[in-house]
Amino acid sequence: MSEHDAETLAGMIEAMGYERTNESEKADLVVLHTCCVREKAESKVLTRIGILKRLKEKNSSFILAVGGCMTQQKSVAKYIKQSFKGVDIIFGTHNIHRFPELLEEVKHRRHAVLEVWDEPDGVRETLPVARSDKTKAYVNIIYGCNNFCTYCIVPYVRGRERSRSVESISEEVKGLLDQGYKDVMLLGQNVNSYGKTLEDRPDFSDLLTHLDTLGDYRLRYMTSHPRDFSGRLIESIANSNNVCEQFHLPLQSGSNNIIKKMHRGYTKESYLEMVDKIYQEFTEPVLTTDIIVGFPGETDEDFEDTLDVVRKARYDLAYTFLYSPREGTPAATMDDQVPQEVKMERFNRLLALQNQISLEKNQAMVGKEYEVLVEGTSKTSDKILTGRTRGGKVINFAGEPSDVRQLRMVEVVGARTWSLQGKIRQGE
Ligand code: 5AD
Ligand code: SF4
């Protein structure tokens, strides 16, 4: 979502006449679009601000802006303003559309501005977007989150759930297909809550079923909540042509104890039942997840439950995180914070297990043929292509630059933990 917000910012900035550069030394304006989901993301931004503000010494008209989730927290916005005199614009998540005005104000009045809104003013539909890819596109369907998982800062910085209408999403997707986009990723903190704020209350299955009729393309979504991932939704996906067999279902923890303390609303058993249903319904689904290690109070036994689910669900990929206390969330002040060395030891065990499973699942693909959407050429040679299977697996293979943005049948000939090597079918 942050990445897509950055595309919107880029769209607005380009519409003002700015051009993109990959070298910050040449830039008249740098916007840091920030994340605050874990502490590490925040500390990276502070380091970058420290480096970037030095560009003012060489270019007196250089403007540095910081926005997004991190600065949506008023205390952080204030801290940045006080501690880093070189920052010209500080904005949040709800007023991103105001960026052009804030920029004009700084340019003409030459004083710093801080503007962070407490709440969004509805859903904005008309902002320009400078998409960073020509094959894959992001489309927002729902903003905000009402779940308040106890470790998570997102509901505090992204506000309450609000959905875009089916019509406006449909128009955007049609426009993308007309422009030649082949892969559309629907975005929301919890896509399964889609439609609850709309008058005729369409749900996520209804939206997918509608979007499925718009053309021949790949349709994905992120992120779905395991609590709300219903049998009906699994059926709609199975009955569709375009919705890909890729399931990102954040587990966070496999222990009922911890799942409850996290306020997630499912159990280890109900989660595994859902996974079973997916494996029954699809021949080769790709399953991925997010896991937090070391949530307050997590015991060895709790952690063993997480490993148990990992073994049973056999994820293709897991994004694993050390629990990071976020100020203002309930978990940050819970007793029994897990010591860092214990977190690290568990994290490494989880990683070793998951890497083994990822490799085994990739190895099981060797010798089979898959439909691959070619996304680009490698950095080193335009005869080495990179693409993805419908399940979202990355595959590299030899081909021609003219294959880019096309679908090709590719045989898997080699497997690594994170990627596959392939060979394009002759005559393709
Ligand atoms: N500490 C560690 N990981 C977190 N995530 C969210 N909040 C925290 C936190 N406080 C992880 C979750 C979520 C992913 C986007 O980030 O696993 O699914
Ligand atoms: Fe955070 Fe939970 Fe909402 Fe996901 S569902 S954004 S983890 S509060």
Coordinates of C-alpha atoms and ligand atoms in Angstrom, one line a residue:
M1 CA 0.0 0.0 0.0
S2 CA 2.8 2.4 0.8
E3 CA 4.5 1.5 -2.5
H4 CA 1.3 2.4 -4.3
D5 CA 0.9 5.6 -2.3
A6 CA 4.4 6.5 -3.5
E7 CA 3.3 5.9 -7.1
T8 CA 0.4 8.4 -6.5
L9 CA 2.9 10.9 -5.0
A10 CA 5.1 10.5 -8.1
G11 CA 2.1 11.0 -10.3
M12 CA 1.2 14.3 -8.6
I13 CA 4.8 15.5 -8.7
E14 CA 5.3 14.6 -12.4
A15 CA 2.1 16.4 -13.1
M16 CA 3.7 19.5 -11.6
G17 CA 6.5 19.3 -14.2
Y18 CA 9.2 17.5 -12.2
E19 CA 11.2 14.7 -13.8
R20 CA 12.5 11.5 -12.1
T21 CA 16.1 10.9 -11.3
N22 CA 17.8 7.9 -9.7
E23 CA 20.5 10.0 -8.2
S24 CA 19.6 12.0 -5.1
E25 CA 22.6 14.3 -5.7
K26 CA 20.9 15.6 -8.8
A27 CA 17.4 16.0 -7.3
D28 CA 15.7 19.3 -6.4
L29 CA 13.2 17.4 -4.4
V30 CA 13.3 14.1 -2.5
V31 CA 10.2 12.6 -0.8
L32 CA 10.8 9.9 1.7
H33 CA 7.6 7.9 1.8
T34 CA 7.7 6.0 5.1
C35 CA 6.6 2.8 6.9
C36 CA 6.3 2.4 10.6
V37 CA 5.1 -1.2 11.0
R38 CA 8.4 -2.2 12.7
E39 CA 11.1 -0.1 14.4
K40 CA 13.7 -1.0 11.8
A41 CA 11.7 0.7 9.1
E42 CA 11.6 3.9 11.2
S43 CA 15.3 3.9 12.0
K44 CA 16.2 3.5 8.4
V45 CA 14.3 6.7 7.6
L46 CA 16.0 8.7 10.3
T47 CA 19.4 7.7 8.9
R48 CA 18.3 8.6 5.4
I49 CA 17.1 12.0 6.6
G50 CA 20.4 12.6 8.2
I51 CA 22.2 11.9 4.9
L52 CA 19.8 13.7 2.6
K53 CA 19.6 17.0 4.4
R54 CA 23.3 17.5 3.6
L55 CA 22.3 18.0 0.0
K56 CA 21.1 21.5 1.0
E57 CA 24.7 22.5 1.4
K58 CA 25.3 22.1 -2.3
N59 CA 21.9 23.1 -3.6
S60 CA 20.1 25.8 -1.6
S61 CA 16.8 25.2 -3.3
F62 CA 16.8 21.5 -2.5
I63 CA 13.6 20.4 -0.8
L64 CA 13.3 17.3 1.5
A65 CA 9.8 15.9 2.3
V66 CA 8.9 13.1 4.7
G67 CA 5.4 11.5 4.6
G68 CA 3.5 8.3 5.1
C69 CA 2.7 6.1 8.1
M70 CA 5.7 7.1 10.2
T71 CA 4.9 10.8 10.1
Q72 CA 1.2 10.1 10.5
Q73 CA 2.1 9.5 14.2
K74 CA 2.0 13.1 15.5
S75 CA 4.7 12.5 18.1
V76 CA 7.1 11.3 15.4
A77 CA 6.2 14.1 13.0
K78 CA 7.0 16.6 15.9
Y79 CA 10.2 14.8 16.7
I80 CA 11.4 15.0 13.1
K81 CA 10.5 18.6 12.9
Q82 CA 12.5 19.4 16.0
S83 CA 15.5 17.2 15.4
F84 CA 16.1 17.6 11.7
K85 CA 16.0 21.2 10.7
G86 CA 16.6 20.3 7.0
V87 CA 13.2 18.7 6.5
D88 CA 10.9 21.1 4.6
I89 CA 7.6 19.2 4.4
I90 CA 6.1 16.7 6.8
F91 CA 2.8 15.1 5.9
G92 CA 0.8 12.0 6.9
T93 CA -1.2 9.3 5.2
H94 CA -4.6 11.1 5.1
N95 CA -3.5 14.3 3.3
I96 CA -1.2 12.9 0.6
H97 CA -3.4 14.6 -2.0
R98 CA -2.4 17.9 -0.4
F99 CA 1.3 17.4 -1.3
P100 CA 1.3 19.7 -4.4
E101 CA -0.1 22.6 -2.3
L102 CA 2.4 21.9 0.5
L103 CA 5.2 21.9 -2.0
E104 CA 4.1 25.2 -3.6
E105 CA 3.9 26.8 -0.1
V106 CA 7.5 25.7 0.7
K107 CA 8.8 26.8 -2.6
H108 CA 7.3 30.3 -2.5
R109 CA 7.4 31.1 1.1
R110 CA 10.6 29.2 1.9
H111 CA 9.5 28.0 5.3
A112 CA 9.0 24.5 6.5
V113 CA 5.4 23.0 6.8
L114 CA 4.0 20.2 8.9
E115 CA 0.5 19.0 8.1
V116 CA -0.9 15.8 9.5
W117 CA -4.6 15.2 9.4
D118 CA -6.4 13.2 12.2
E119 CA -8.8 11.6 9.7
P120 CA -9.2 11.1 6.0
D121 CA -11.9 13.1 4.2
G122 CA -13.5 10.3 2.2
V123 CA -12.0 8.3 -0.6
R124 CA -10.2 10.2 -3.4
E125 CA -10.6 8.9 -6.9
T126 CA -8.9 11.4 -9.2
L127 CA -5.3 11.6 -8.2
P128 CA -2.8 10.9 -11.0
V129 CA -0.6 7.8 -10.6
A130 CA 2.9 7.3 -12.1
R131 CA 3.0 3.5 -12.1
S132 CA 6.5 2.0 -11.7
D133 CA 5.8 -1.1 -13.8
K134 CA 4.3 -1.6 -17.2
T135 CA 3.1 -5.2 -16.7
K136 CA 1.8 -5.2 -13.1
A137 CA -0.4 -2.6 -11.5
Y138 CA -1.7 -2.0 -8.0
V139 CA -5.4 -1.0 -7.4
N140 CA -6.7 0.1 -4.0
I141 CA -10.0 -1.4 -3.1
I142 CA -10.2 -0.7 0.6
Y143 CA -8.3 1.7 2.8
G144 CA -7.7 1.5 6.6
C145 CA -8.3 -1.3 9.0
N146 CA -10.7 -1.9 11.9
N147 CA -9.0 -5.0 13.3
F148 CA -6.6 -3.6 15.9
C149 CA -4.4 -6.7 16.2
T150 CA -2.6 -5.9 19.4
Y151 CA 0.9 -5.7 17.9
C152 CA -0.1 -3.6 14.9
I153 CA 0.2 0.2 14.4
V154 CA -1.6 0.2 11.0
P155 CA -5.2 1.0 12.3
Y156 CA -3.7 4.1 14.1
V157 CA -2.0 5.5 11.0
R158 CA -4.3 4.3 8.2
G159 CA -7.7 5.1 9.9
R160 CA -10.9 3.2 9.8
E161 CA -12.0 0.9 6.9
R162 CA -13.5 2.6 3.9
S163 CA -14.1 0.9 0.5
R164 CA -14.1 2.2 -3.0
S165 CA -17.2 1.5 -5.1
V166 CA -17.3 -1.5 -7.4
E167 CA -17.8 0.9 -10.3
S168 CA -14.7 3.0 -9.7
I169 CA -12.5 -0.1 -9.1
S170 CA -14.0 -1.6 -12.3
E171 CA -13.3 1.5 -14.3
E172 CA -9.7 1.6 -13.1
V173 CA -9.1 -2.0 -13.9
K174 CA -10.7 -1.6 -17.4
G175 CA -8.4 1.4 -18.0
L176 CA -5.3 -0.7 -17.0
L177 CA -6.3 -3.6 -19.3
D178 CA -6.8 -1.1 -22.1
Q179 CA -3.3 0.2 -21.5
G180 CA -1.9 -3.4 -21.8
Y181 CA -1.5 -4.3 -18.1
K182 CA -1.6 -8.0 -17.6
D183 CA -1.4 -8.4 -13.8
V184 CA -3.6 -6.5 -11.3
M185 CA -3.0 -6.6 -7.6
L186 CA -6.0 -5.5 -5.5
L187 CA -4.8 -3.8 -2.3
G188 CA -6.2 -3.5 1.1
Q189 CA -5.1 -4.0 4.7
N190 CA -7.8 -6.6 4.9
V191 CA -9.4 -7.2 1.5
N192 CA -12.0 -9.5 3.1
S193 CA -13.7 -6.6 4.8
Y194 CA -14.4 -5.1 1.3
G195 CA -17.8 -3.5 0.9
K196 CA -18.9 -3.2 4.5
T197 CA -19.0 0.6 4.2
L198 CA -20.8 0.7 0.9
E199 CA -24.6 1.1 0.5
D200 CA -25.5 -2.1 -1.3
R201 CA -22.8 -4.0 0.7
P202 CA -21.1 -6.0 -2.0
D203 CA -18.5 -8.4 -0.5
F204 CA -15.1 -9.4 -1.7
S205 CA -16.3 -12.5 -3.6
D206 CA -18.8 -10.2 -5.5
L207 CA -16.0 -7.9 -6.4
L208 CA -13.8 -10.7 -7.6
T209 CA -16.6 -12.3 -9.6
H210 CA -17.3 -8.9 -11.3
L211 CA -13.6 -8.1 -12.1
D212 CA -13.2 -11.6 -13.5
T213 CA -15.4 -10.7 -16.4
L214 CA -13.4 -7.7 -17.5
G215 CA -10.8 -9.5 -19.7
D216 CA -8.0 -12.0 -19.8
Y217 CA -5.5 -11.1 -17.2
R218 CA -4.1 -12.1 -13.8
L219 CA -6.0 -10.9 -10.8
R220 CA -4.4 -11.0 -7.3
Y221 CA -5.2 -9.4 -4.0
M222 CA -3.3 -8.6 -0.8
T223 CA -3.8 -9.0 2.2
S224 CA -6.5 -11.4 3.2
H225 CA -7.3 -12.2 6.8
P226 CA -7.4 -15.9 7.7
R227 CA -10.4 -15.2 10.0
D228 CA -12.5 -14.0 7.1
F229 CA -11.3 -16.4 4.3
S230 CA -14.5 -18.2 3.8
G231 CA -15.4 -21.3 1.9
R232 CA -17.5 -19.2 -0.4
L233 CA -14.5 -17.0 -1.3
I234 CA -12.4 -20.1 -2.0
E235 CA -15.2 -21.3 -4.4
S236 CA -15.4 -18.0 -6.2
I237 CA -11.7 -18.1 -6.8
A238 CA -11.8 -21.7 -8.0
N239 CA -14.7 -20.8 -10.4
S240 CA -12.9 -17.8 -11.8
N241 CA -10.6 -17.6 -14.9
N242 CA -8.4 -14.8 -13.8
V243 CA -8.0 -14.9 -10.0
C244 CA -4.6 -16.5 -9.4
E245 CA -3.9 -19.6 -7.2
Q246 CA -1.9 -17.5 -4.8
F247 CA -2.9 -17.3 -1.2
H248 CA -1.2 -14.9 1.2
L249 CA -2.7 -15.8 4.6
P250 CA -0.8 -14.2 7.5
L251 CA -0.6 -16.7 10.3
Q252 CA 1.4 -14.5 12.8
S253 CA 1.5 -17.3 15.3
G254 CA 0.4 -21.0 15.4
S255 CA -0.4 -21.0 19.2
N256 CA -4.0 -20.5 20.2
N257 CA -2.8 -18.7 23.2
I258 CA -0.8 -16.1 21.3
I259 CA -3.4 -15.8 18.4
K260 CA -5.9 -14.8 21.1
K261 CA -3.5 -12.3 22.7
M262 CA -2.9 -10.9 19.3
H263 CA -6.7 -10.5 18.8
R264 CA -6.6 -12.3 15.5
G265 CA -10.0 -14.2 15.7
Y266 CA -9.0 -17.7 14.5
T267 CA -7.5 -20.8 16.0
K268 CA -4.7 -23.0 14.9
E269 CA -7.3 -25.6 14.0
S270 CA -9.6 -23.3 12.0
Y271 CA -6.5 -22.0 10.2
L272 CA -5.3 -25.4 9.2
E273 CA -8.8 -26.4 8.1
M274 CA -8.9 -23.4 5.7
V275 CA -5.5 -24.4 4.4
D276 CA -6.7 -28.0 3.8
K277 CA -9.7 -26.6 1.9
I278 CA -7.3 -24.7 -0.4
Y279 CA -5.2 -27.7 -1.0
Q280 CA -8.3 -29.7 -1.8
E281 CA -9.8 -27.2 -4.2
F282 CA -6.6 -26.3 -6.2
T283 CA -4.1 -28.6 -7.8
E284 CA -1.0 -26.4 -7.1
P285 CA -1.9 -23.4 -4.9
V286 CA 1.0 -21.2 -3.8
L287 CA 0.7 -20.4 -0.1
T288 CA 2.5 -17.6 1.6
T289 CA 2.3 -16.1 5.1
D290 CA 3.6 -13.6 7.6
I291 CA 4.9 -14.8 11.0
I292 CA 5.9 -12.8 14.1
V293 CA 8.4 -14.4 16.4
G294 CA 8.6 -13.4 20.1
F295 CA 5.2 -11.8 20.7
P296 CA 5.0 -10.9 24.5
G297 CA 4.5 -14.1 26.5
E298 CA 5.4 -16.5 23.7
T299 CA 6.8 -19.7 25.4
D300 CA 8.8 -22.5 23.8
E301 CA 5.6 -24.4 23.6
D302 CA 3.8 -21.6 21.8
F303 CA 6.6 -21.4 19.3
E304 CA 6.5 -25.1 18.7
D305 CA 2.9 -24.6 17.7
T306 CA 4.0 -22.1 15.1
L307 CA 6.6 -24.6 13.7
D308 CA 3.9 -27.2 13.7
V309 CA 1.6 -25.1 11.5
V310 CA 4.6 -24.2 9.2
R311 CA 5.3 -28.0 8.7
K312 CA 1.6 -28.7 8.1
A313 CA 0.7 -25.8 5.9
R314 CA 3.9 -26.2 3.8
Y315 CA 4.2 -22.5 2.8
D316 CA 6.0 -21.7 -0.4
L317 CA 7.3 -18.6 1.3
A318 CA 7.0 -17.0 4.7
Y319 CA 7.8 -13.4 5.6
T320 CA 9.2 -13.7 9.1
F321 CA 9.6 -10.8 11.6
L322 CA 10.9 -10.3 15.1
Y323 CA 8.2 -8.8 17.3
S324 CA 8.8 -5.1 17.4
P325 CA 7.0 -3.1 20.1
R326 CA 5.1 -0.2 18.6
E327 CA 4.2 2.7 20.8
G328 CA 0.5 3.1 21.5
T329 CA -0.4 -0.6 20.7
P330 CA -1.6 -2.8 23.5
A331 CA 1.2 -5.4 23.0
A332 CA 3.9 -2.8 23.6
T333 CA 3.1 -2.6 27.3
M334 CA 2.2 -6.3 27.9
D335 CA 4.2 -8.1 30.5
D336 CA 6.6 -10.9 29.6
Q337 CA 8.4 -9.2 26.6
V338 CA 10.6 -11.9 25.1
P339 CA 14.3 -11.3 25.4
Q340 CA 16.1 -10.5 22.1
E341 CA 18.4 -13.5 22.2
V342 CA 15.4 -15.9 22.6
K343 CA 13.6 -14.1 19.7
M344 CA 16.7 -14.5 17.6
E345 CA 17.2 -18.2 18.4
R346 CA 13.5 -18.9 17.5
F347 CA 13.7 -16.8 14.4
N348 CA 16.7 -18.7 13.1
R349 CA 15.0 -22.1 13.7
L350 CA 11.9 -20.9 11.9
L351 CA 13.9 -19.6 9.0
A352 CA 15.9 -22.9 8.6
L353 CA 12.6 -24.9 8.6
Q354 CA 10.9 -22.6 6.1
N355 CA 13.9 -22.4 3.8
Q356 CA 13.9 -26.2 3.6
I357 CA 10.2 -26.3 2.8
S358 CA 10.5 -23.5 0.2
L359 CA 13.3 -25.4 -1.5
E360 CA 11.4 -28.7 -1.5
K361 CA 8.3 -27.0 -3.0
N362 CA 10.4 -25.4 -5.7
Q363 CA 12.1 -28.7 -6.4
A364 CA 8.8 -30.4 -6.9
M365 CA 8.1 -28.0 -9.8
V366 CA 11.2 -29.2 -11.7
G367 CA 10.2 -31.0 -15.0
K368 CA 6.8 -29.3 -15.1
E369 CA 5.6 -26.6 -17.5
Y370 CA 4.0 -23.3 -16.3
E371 CA 2.4 -20.3 -17.9
V372 CA 4.8 -17.5 -17.2
L373 CA 4.1 -13.7 -17.5
V374 CA 7.4 -12.2 -18.6
E375 CA 8.0 -9.1 -16.4
G376 CA 11.4 -7.9 -17.6
T377 CA 15.0 -8.7 -18.5
S378 CA 17.8 -9.2 -16.0
K379 CA 20.1 -6.4 -15.0
T380 CA 23.1 -8.1 -16.7
S381 CA 21.6 -9.3 -20.0
D382 CA 18.5 -8.6 -22.1
K383 CA 18.5 -12.2 -23.2
I384 CA 17.8 -13.4 -19.6
L385 CA 14.2 -12.9 -18.7
T386 CA 12.4 -12.9 -15.4
G387 CA 8.8 -13.6 -15.0
R388 CA 6.2 -15.2 -12.7
T389 CA 3.9 -18.2 -12.7
R390 CA 0.2 -17.7 -11.9
G391 CA 1.1 -18.6 -8.3
G392 CA 3.5 -15.7 -8.2
K393 CA 6.8 -17.7 -8.2
V394 CA 9.8 -16.0 -9.8
I395 CA 11.4 -17.8 -12.7
N396 CA 14.4 -16.8 -14.8
F397 CA 15.1 -18.2 -18.3
A398 CA 16.7 -17.4 -21.6
G399 CA 14.6 -15.5 -24.2
E400 CA 14.3 -12.4 -26.3
P401 CA 13.5 -8.9 -25.1
S402 CA 10.4 -9.1 -27.3
D403 CA 9.0 -11.7 -24.9
V404 CA 8.6 -9.1 -22.2
R405 CA 4.9 -8.5 -21.2
Q406 CA 3.9 -11.7 -22.9
L407 CA 2.8 -15.0 -21.6
R408 CA 5.1 -17.9 -22.3
M409 CA 5.1 -21.6 -21.5
V410 CA 8.2 -22.4 -19.5
E411 CA 9.6 -25.7 -18.2
V412 CA 11.2 -25.5 -14.8
V413 CA 14.7 -27.0 -15.0
G414 CA 16.2 -25.9 -11.7
A415 CA 15.1 -24.8 -8.3
R416 CA 16.6 -22.6 -5.5
T417 CA 15.0 -21.5 -2.3
W418 CA 13.8 -18.1 -3.6
S419 CA 13.6 -18.7 -7.4
L420 CA 13.3 -21.1 -10.3
Q421 CA 15.3 -21.5 -13.5
G422 CA 13.4 -22.4 -16.6
K423 CA 13.6 -23.1 -20.3
I424 CA 11.1 -21.6 -22.7
R425 CA 9.1 -24.1 -24.8
Q426 CA 10.4 -24.4 -28.3
G427 CA 8.4 -22.5 -30.9
E428 CA 6.9 -20.1 -28.3
Ligands
5AD1 N1 6.3 -6.4 15.0 C1 6.7 -7.3 14.1 N2 6.0 -7.6 13.0 C2 4.9 -6.9 12.8 N3 4.0 -6.9 11.8 C3 3.0 -6.0 12.0 N4 3.3 -5.4 13.2 C4 4.4 -5.9 13.7 C5 5.2 -5.7 14.8 N5 4.8 -4.8 15.8 C6 4.1 -7.8 10.6 C7 2.9 -8.7 10.5 C8 2.2 -8.2 9.3 C9 3.3 -7.7 8.5 C10 2.9 -6.7 7.4 O1 4.2 -7.1 9.4 O2 3.4 -10.1 10.3 O3 1.4 -9.2 8.7
SF4_2 FE1 -2.6 -4.7 11.3 FE2 -4.2 -6.7 11.9 FE3 -5.1 -4.7 10.4 FE4 -3.4 -6.5 9.4 S1 -5.5 -6.9 10.1 S2 -3.3 -4.2 9.2 S3 -2.1 -7.0 11.1 S4 -4.4 -4.6 12.6

